[in-house]
CSV table of C-alpha atoms in Angstrom, one decimal:
chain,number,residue,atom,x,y,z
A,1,UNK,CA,23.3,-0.9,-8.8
A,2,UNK,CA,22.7,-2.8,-5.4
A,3,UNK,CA,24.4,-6.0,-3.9
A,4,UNK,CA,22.6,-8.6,-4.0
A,5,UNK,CA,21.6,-10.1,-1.0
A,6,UNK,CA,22.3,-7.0,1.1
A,7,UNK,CA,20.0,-4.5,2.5
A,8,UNK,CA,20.3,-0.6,2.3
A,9,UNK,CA,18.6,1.4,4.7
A,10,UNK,CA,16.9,4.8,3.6
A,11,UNK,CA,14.7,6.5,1.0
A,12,UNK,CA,15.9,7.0,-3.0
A,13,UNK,CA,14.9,9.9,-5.4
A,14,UNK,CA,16.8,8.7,-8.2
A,15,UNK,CA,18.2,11.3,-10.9
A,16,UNK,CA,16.1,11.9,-14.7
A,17,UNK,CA,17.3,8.8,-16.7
A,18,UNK,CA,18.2,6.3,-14.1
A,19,UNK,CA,18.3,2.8,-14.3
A,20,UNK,CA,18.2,1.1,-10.4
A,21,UNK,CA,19.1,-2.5,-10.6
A,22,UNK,CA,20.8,-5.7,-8.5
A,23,UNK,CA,24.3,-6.8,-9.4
A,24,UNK,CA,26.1,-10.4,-8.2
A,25,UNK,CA,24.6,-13.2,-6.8
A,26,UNK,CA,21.7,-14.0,-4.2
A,27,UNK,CA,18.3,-12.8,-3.2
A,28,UNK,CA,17.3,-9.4,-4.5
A,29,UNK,CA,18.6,-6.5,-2.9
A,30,UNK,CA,16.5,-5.2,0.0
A,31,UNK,CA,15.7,-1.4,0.1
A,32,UNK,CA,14.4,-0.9,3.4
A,33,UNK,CA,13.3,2.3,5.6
A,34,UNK,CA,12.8,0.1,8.3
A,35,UNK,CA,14.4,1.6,12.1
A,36,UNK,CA,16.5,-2.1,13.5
A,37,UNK,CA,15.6,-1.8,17.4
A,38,UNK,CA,17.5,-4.7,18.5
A,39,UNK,CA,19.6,-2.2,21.0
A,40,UNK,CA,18.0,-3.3,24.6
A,41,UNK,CA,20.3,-0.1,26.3
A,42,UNK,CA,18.0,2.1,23.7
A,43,UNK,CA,14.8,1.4,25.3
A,44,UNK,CA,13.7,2.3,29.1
A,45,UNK,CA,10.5,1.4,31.2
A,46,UNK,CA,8.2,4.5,30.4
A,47,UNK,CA,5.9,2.7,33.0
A,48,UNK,CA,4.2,-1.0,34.2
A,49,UNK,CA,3.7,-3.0,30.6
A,50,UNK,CA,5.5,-0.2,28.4
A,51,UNK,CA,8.2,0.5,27.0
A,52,UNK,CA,9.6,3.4,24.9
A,53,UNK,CA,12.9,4.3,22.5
A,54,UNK,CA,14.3,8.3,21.1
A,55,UNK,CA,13.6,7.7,17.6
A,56,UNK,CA,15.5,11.0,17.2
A,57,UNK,CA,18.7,9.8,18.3
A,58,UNK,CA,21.1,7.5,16.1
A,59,UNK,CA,22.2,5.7,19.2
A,60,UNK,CA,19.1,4.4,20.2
A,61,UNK,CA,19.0,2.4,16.9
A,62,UNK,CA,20.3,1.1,13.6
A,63,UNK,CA,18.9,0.6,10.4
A,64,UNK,CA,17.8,3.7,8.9
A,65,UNK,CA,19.0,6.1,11.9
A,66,UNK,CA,19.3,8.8,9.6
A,67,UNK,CA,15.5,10.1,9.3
A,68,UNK,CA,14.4,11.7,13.2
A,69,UNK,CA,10.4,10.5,12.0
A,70,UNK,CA,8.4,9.1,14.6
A,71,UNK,CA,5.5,8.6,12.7
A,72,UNK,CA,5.6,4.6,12.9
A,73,UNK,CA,3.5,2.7,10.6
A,74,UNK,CA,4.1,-0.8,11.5
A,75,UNK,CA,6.4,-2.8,13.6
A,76,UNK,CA,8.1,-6.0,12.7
A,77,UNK,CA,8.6,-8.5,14.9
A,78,UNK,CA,10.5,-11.7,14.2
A,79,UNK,CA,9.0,-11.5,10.5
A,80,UNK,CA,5.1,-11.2,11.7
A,81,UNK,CA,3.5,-7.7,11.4
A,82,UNK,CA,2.3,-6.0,14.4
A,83,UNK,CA,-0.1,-3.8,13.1
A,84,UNK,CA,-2.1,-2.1,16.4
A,85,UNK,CA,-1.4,1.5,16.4
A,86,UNK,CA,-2.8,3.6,18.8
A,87,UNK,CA,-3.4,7.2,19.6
A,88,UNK,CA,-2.5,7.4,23.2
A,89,UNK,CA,-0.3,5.5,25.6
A,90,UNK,CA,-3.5,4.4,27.2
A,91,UNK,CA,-4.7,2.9,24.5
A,92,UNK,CA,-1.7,0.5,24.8
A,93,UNK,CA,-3.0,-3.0,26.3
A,94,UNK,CA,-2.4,-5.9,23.9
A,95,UNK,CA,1.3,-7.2,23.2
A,96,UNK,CA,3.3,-4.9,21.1
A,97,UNK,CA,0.2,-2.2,20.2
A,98,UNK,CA,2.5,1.3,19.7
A,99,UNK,CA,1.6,4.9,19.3
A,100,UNK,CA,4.3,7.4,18.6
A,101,UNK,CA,5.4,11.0,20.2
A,102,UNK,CA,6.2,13.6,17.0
A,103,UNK,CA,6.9,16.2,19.4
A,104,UNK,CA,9.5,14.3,21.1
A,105,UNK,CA,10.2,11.5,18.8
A,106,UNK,CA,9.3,8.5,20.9
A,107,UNK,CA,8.3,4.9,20.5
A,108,UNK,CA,5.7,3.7,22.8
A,109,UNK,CA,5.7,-0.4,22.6
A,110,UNK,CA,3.1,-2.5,25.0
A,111,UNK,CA,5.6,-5.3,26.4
A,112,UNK,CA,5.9,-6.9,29.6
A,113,UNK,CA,9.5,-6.4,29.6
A,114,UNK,CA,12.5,-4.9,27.6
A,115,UNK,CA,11.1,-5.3,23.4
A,116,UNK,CA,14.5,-6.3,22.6
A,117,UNK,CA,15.3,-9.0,25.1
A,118,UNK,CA,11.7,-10.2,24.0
A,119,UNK,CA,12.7,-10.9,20.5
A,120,UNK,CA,15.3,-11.3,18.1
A,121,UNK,CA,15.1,-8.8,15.7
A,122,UNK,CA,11.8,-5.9,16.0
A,123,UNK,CA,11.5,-3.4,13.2
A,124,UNK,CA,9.6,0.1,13.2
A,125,UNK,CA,8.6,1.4,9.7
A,126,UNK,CA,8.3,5.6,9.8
A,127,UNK,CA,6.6,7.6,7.1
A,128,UNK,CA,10.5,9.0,6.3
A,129,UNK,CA,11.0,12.4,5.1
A,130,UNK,CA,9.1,11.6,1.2
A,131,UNK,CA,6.8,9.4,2.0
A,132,UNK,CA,8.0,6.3,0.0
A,133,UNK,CA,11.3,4.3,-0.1
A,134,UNK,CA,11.8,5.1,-4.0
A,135,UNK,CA,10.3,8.7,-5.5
A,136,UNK,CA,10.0,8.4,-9.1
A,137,UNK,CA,8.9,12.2,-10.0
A,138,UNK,CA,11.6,12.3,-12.7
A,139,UNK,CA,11.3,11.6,-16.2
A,140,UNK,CA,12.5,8.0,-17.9
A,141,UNK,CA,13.4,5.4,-14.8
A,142,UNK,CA,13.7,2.2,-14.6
A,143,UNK,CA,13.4,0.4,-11.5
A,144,UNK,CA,14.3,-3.5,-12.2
A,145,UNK,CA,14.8,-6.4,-9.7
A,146,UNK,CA,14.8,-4.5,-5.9
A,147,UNK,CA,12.8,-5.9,-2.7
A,148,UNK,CA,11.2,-2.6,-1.9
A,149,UNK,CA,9.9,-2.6,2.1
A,150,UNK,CA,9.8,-1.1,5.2
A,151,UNK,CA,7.7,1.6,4.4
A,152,UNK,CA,5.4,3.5,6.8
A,153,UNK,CA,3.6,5.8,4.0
A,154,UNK,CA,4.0,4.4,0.2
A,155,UNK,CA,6.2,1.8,-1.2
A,156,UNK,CA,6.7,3.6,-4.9
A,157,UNK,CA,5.5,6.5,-5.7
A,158,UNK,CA,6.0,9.5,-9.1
A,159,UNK,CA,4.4,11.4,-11.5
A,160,UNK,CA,7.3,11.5,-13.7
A,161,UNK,CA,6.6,10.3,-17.3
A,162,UNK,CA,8.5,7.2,-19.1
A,163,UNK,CA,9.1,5.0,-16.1
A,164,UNK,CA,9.1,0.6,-15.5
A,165,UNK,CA,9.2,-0.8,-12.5
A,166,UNK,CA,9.8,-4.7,-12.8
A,167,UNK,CA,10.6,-7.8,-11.8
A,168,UNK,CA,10.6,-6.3,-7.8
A,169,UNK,CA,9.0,-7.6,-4.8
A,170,UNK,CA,7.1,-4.8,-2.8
A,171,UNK,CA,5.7,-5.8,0.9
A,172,UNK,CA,5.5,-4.8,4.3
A,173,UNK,CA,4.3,-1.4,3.7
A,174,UNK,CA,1.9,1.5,5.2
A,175,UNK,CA,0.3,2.2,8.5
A,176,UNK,CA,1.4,5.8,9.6
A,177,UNK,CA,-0.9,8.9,10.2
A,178,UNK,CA,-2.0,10.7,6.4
A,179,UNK,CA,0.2,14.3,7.1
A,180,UNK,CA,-2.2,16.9,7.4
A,181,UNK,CA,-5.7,14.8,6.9
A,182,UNK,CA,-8.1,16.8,8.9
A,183,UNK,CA,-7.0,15.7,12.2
A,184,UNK,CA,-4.2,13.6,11.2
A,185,UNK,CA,-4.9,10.2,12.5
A,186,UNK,CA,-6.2,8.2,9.4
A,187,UNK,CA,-4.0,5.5,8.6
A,188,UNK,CA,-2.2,5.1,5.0
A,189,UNK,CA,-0.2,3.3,2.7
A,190,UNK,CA,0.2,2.1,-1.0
A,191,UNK,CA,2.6,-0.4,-2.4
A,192,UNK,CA,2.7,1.4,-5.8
A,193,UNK,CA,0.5,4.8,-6.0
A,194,UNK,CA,0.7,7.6,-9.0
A,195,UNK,CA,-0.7,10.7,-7.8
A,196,UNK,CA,-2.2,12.7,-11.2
A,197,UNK,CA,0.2,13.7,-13.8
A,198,UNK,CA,1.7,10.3,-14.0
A,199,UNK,CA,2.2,9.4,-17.8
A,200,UNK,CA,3.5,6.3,-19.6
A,201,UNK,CA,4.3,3.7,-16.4
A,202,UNK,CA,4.7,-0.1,-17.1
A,203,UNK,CA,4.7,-1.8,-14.3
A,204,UNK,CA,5.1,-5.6,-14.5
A,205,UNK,CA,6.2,-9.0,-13.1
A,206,UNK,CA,6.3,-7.7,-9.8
A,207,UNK,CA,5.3,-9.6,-6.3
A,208,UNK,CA,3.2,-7.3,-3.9
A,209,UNK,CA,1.7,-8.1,-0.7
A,210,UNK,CA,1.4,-6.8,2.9
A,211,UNK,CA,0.0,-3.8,2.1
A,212,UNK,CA,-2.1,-1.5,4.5
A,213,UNK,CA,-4.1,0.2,1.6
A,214,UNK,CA,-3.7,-1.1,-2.4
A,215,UNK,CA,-1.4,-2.9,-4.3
A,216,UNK,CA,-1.8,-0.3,-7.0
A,217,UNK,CA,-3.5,3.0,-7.1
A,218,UNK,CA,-4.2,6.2,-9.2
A,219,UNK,CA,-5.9,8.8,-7.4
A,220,UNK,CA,-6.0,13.1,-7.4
A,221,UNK,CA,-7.1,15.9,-7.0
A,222,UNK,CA,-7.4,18.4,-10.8
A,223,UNK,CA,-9.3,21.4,-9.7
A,224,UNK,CA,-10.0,23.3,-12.9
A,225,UNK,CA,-6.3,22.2,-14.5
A,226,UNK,CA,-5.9,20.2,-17.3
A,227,UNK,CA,-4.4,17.3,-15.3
A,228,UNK,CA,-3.8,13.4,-16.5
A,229,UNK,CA,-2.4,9.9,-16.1
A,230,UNK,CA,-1.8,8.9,-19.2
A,231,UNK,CA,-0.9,5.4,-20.4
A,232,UNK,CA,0.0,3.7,-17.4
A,233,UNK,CA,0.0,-0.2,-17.7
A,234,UNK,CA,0.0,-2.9,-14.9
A,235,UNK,CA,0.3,-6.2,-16.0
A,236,UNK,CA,1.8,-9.8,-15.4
A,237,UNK,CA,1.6,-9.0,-11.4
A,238,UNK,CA,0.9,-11.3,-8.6
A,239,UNK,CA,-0.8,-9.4,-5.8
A,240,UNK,CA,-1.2,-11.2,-2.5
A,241,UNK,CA,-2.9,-10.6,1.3
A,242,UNK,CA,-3.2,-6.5,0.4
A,243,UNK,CA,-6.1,-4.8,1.6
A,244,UNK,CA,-7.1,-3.7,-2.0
A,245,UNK,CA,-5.3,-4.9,-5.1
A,246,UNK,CA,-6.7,-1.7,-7.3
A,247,UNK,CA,-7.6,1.8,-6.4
A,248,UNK,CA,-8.7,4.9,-8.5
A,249,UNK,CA,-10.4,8.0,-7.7
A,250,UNK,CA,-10.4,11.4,-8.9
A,251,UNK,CA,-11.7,15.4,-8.2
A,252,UNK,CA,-11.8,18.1,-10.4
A,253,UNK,CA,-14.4,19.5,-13.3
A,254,UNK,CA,-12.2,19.8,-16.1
A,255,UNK,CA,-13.7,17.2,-19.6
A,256,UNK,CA,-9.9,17.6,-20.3
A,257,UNK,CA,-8.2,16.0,-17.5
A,258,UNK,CA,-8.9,12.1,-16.0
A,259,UNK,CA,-7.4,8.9,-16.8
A,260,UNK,CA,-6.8,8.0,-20.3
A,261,UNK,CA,-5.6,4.7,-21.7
A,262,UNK,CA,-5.2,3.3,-18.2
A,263,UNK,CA,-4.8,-0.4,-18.5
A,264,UNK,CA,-4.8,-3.5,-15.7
A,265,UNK,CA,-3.8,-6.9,-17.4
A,266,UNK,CA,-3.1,-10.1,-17.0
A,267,UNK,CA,-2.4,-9.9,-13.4
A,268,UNK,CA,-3.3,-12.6,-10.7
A,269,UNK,CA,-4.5,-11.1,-7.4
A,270,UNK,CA,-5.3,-13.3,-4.5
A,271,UNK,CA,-6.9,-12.7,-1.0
A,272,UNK,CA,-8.1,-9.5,-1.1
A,273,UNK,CA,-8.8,-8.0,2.6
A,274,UNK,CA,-6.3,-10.5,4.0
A,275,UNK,CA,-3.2,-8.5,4.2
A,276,UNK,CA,-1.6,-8.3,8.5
A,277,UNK,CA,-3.1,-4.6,8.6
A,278,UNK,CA,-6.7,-5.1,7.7
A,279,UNK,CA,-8.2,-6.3,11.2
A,280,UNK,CA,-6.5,-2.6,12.7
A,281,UNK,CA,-8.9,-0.4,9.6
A,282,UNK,CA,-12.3,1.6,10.8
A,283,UNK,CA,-12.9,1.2,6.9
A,284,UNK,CA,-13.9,-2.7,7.2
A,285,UNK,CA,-16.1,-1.9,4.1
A,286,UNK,CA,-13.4,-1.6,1.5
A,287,UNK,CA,-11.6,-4.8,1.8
A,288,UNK,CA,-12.1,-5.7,-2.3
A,289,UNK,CA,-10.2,-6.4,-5.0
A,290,UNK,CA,-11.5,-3.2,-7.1
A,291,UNK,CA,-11.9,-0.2,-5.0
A,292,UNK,CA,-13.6,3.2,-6.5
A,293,UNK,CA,-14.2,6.6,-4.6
A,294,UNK,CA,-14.9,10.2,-5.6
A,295,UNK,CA,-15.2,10.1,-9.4
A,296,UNK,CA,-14.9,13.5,-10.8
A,297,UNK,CA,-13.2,13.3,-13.9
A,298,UNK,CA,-13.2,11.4,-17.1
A,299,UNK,CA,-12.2,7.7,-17.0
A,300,UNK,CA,-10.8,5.4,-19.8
A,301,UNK,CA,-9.8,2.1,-17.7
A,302,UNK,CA,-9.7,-1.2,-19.0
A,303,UNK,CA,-9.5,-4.0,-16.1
A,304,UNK,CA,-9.1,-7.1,-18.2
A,305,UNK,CA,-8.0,-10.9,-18.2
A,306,UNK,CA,-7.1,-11.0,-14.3
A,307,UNK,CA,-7.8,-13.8,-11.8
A,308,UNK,CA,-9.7,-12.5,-8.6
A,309,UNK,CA,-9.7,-14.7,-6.4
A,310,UNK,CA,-10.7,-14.9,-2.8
A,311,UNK,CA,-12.4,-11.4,-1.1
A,312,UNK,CA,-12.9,-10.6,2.6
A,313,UNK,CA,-15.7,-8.0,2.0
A,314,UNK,CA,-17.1,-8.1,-1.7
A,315,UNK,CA,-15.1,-8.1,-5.0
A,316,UNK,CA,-15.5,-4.8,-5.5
A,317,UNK,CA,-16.6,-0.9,-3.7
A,318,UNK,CA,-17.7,2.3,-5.7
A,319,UNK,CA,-19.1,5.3,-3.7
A,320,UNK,CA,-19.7,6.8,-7.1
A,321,UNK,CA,-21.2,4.9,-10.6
A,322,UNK,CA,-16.9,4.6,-12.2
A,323,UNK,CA,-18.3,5.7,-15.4
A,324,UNK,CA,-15.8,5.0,-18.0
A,325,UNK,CA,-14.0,2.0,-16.0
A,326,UNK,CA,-14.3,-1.4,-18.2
A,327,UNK,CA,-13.8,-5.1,-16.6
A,328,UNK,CA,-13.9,-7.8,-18.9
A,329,UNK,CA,-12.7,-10.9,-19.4
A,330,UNK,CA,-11.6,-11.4,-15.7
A,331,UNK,CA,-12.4,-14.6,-13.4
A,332,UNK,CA,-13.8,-14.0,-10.4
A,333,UNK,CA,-13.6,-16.5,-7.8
A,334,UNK,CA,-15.1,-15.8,-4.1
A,335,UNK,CA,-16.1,-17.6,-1.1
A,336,UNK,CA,-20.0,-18.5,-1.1
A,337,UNK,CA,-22.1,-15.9,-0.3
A,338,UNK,CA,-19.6,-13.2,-0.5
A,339,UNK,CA,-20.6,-9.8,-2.7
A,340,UNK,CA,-19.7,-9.2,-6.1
A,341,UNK,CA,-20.3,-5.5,-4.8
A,342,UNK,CA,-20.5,-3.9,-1.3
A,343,UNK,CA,-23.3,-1.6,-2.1
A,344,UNK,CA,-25.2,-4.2,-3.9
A,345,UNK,CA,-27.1,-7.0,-2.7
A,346,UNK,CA,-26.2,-9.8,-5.1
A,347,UNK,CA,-23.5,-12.6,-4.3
A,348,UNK,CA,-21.1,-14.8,-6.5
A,349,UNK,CA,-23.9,-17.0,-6.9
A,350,UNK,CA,-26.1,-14.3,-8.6
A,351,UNK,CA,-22.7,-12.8,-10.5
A,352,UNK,CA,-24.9,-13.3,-13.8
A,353,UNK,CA,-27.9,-11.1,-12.1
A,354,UNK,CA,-25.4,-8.8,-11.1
A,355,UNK,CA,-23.6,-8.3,-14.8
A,356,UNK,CA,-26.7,-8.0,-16.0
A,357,UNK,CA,-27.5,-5.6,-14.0
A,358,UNK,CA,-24.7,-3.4,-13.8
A,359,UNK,CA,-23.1,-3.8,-17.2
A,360,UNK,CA,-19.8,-4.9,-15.9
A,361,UNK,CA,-17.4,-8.1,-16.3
A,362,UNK,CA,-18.3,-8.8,-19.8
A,363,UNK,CA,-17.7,-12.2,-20.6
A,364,UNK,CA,-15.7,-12.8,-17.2
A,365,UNK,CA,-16.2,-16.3,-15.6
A,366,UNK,CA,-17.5,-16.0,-11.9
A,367,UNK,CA,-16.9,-18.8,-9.5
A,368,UNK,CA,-18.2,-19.7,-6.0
A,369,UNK,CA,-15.2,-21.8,-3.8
């Protein structure tokens, strides 16, 4: 159980049977892997318009001091997200673009003097040592009534079986390099992401928003094993300014393993594309509420009686035909003239030309702002 209106720095793994909840009174408990550089004598001029801080030292910081990651995903800065990672400190040349040392664990910030005299409270988010602020890979947790943030990889992640997470608020999360992804600089970051094996989530009444990738995702890799998520719910959310609200994707060549009684209800998702990361991505494409890629194994997913509304690049992206994924019953609302698919010509104004065409959104309602 955690204060209320407190923060806790670091990442959670919580034991087989746990329930993690908020006790007292005020806002809900913040669990945060966010690094507080608000120390001015931990950063030094590393040369004209930058800046740099030892993210391996304790000294040079507070918050969560206790991980020696450098892999920054985001900075925070006064409340707004600065979002412009780099790759080299030449790259640095607008107003608090980073990039990040591994080898020696060092910040590199673009400012034109000392970050900490420059505002009153900047935040770095690093992958951390797991990856995500809360690890459910346990059997039977429940996650109740927590402000998860801060994250530079995932916000929640598990493939435990028999686990809610509810009533929680999830933002500010993603950004850092993918660990070993070919050559290690593509960009990452789910608010709540089961890998395969996940079985029996409900996830519900939750706020998410500010995230780099999506809001929710399942996505893995089978091979030949007999590999499944199995009757995962994600209902009653409200998803806001994330780059995707829904991901799924899957490899592997066994009939036996996929999704199977995957359901997405009820949920309102607004502003998809929208979220303080989504001007920084190469992938400008896949800024959608519904986002499909590799499509390997058997799919039972119901997306159903949700409220789209408002899409930066289409309402929806599938590399591959997501054979077995149902949408029904939805509303659809979009701008005028934007796609109800990326690789598909038609718009919101065609929607009927396009259900038609496709098969999907039975009896959904589509509307053009």
């Amino acid at each position: 159980m955690f204060q209320r209106g407190h923060t806790f720095f670091g990442e959670l793994t919580p034991p087989e049977g746990s329930t993690i909840g908020a006790f007292g009174a005020g806002s809900k408990p913040i669990l945060s892997m966010h690094k507080v550089l608000n120390r001015s004598a931990g950063w030094l001029e590393h040369s004209a318009g930058v800046w740099k801080v030892n993210l391996g030292s304790p000294e040079t910081h507070s918050g969560y001091n206790a991980t020696r990651d450098s892999n920054i995903g985001h900075l925070v800065v006064d409340g707004i997200i600065k979002a412009g990672k780099k790759t080299r400190i030449e790259d640095l040349k607008s107003a608090w673009d980073f990039c990040s040392d591994n080898s020696t664990k060092t910040l590199y910030v673009a400012a034109y003097d000392n970050p900490a005299h420059l505002s009153k409270n900047i935040r770095a988010a690093p992958r951390g040592e797991s990856g995500s602020v809360i690890n459910c890979d346990l059997r039977s947790i429940n996650v109740q009534g927590i402000h998860v943030t801060g994250s530079g990889g995932h916000g929640i992640t598990g493939v435990g079986a028999d686990v809610t997470i509810s009533d929680c608020i999830i933002d500010y999360i993603g950004g850092s390099f993918l660990p070993g992804f070919k050559n290690e600089m593509v960009r990452y970051g789910n608010g709540i992401e089961n890998w395969i094996g996940a079985k029996r989530w409900t996830i519900e009444d939750n706020l998410i928003s500010q995230i780099y990738d999506a809001a929710y995702t399942c996505q893995g890799k089978a091979g030949s094993d007999v590999l499944t998520w199995e009757d995962m719910v994600f209902r009653n959310n409200h998803i806001r300014d994330c780059t995707q609200s829904f991901e799924f994707w899957s490899t592997g060549n066994n009939p036996d393993a996929g999704f199977k009684r995957i359901l997405v209800d009820g949920n309102m998702c607004e502003r998809a594309g929208y979220s303080a990361f989504a001007d920084f991505r190469p992938n400008q494409q896949v800024r959608v509420h519904l986002l499909t890629y590799e499509w390997g194994l058997p799919a039972d997913i119901a997306v159903q009686n949700n409220i789209f509304e408002g899409a930066y690049s289409a309402y929806s992206y599938h590399l591959r035909e997501p054979i077995g994924l149902v949408t029904r019953g939805n509303t659809v609302i979009l701008g005028e003239g934007t796609k109800m698919e990326y690789q598909r010509a038609e718009t919101i104004e065609q929607a009927a030309l396009w259900q038609a065409r496709t098969g999907r959104e039975a009896g959904s309602r589509m509307l053009a702002l």
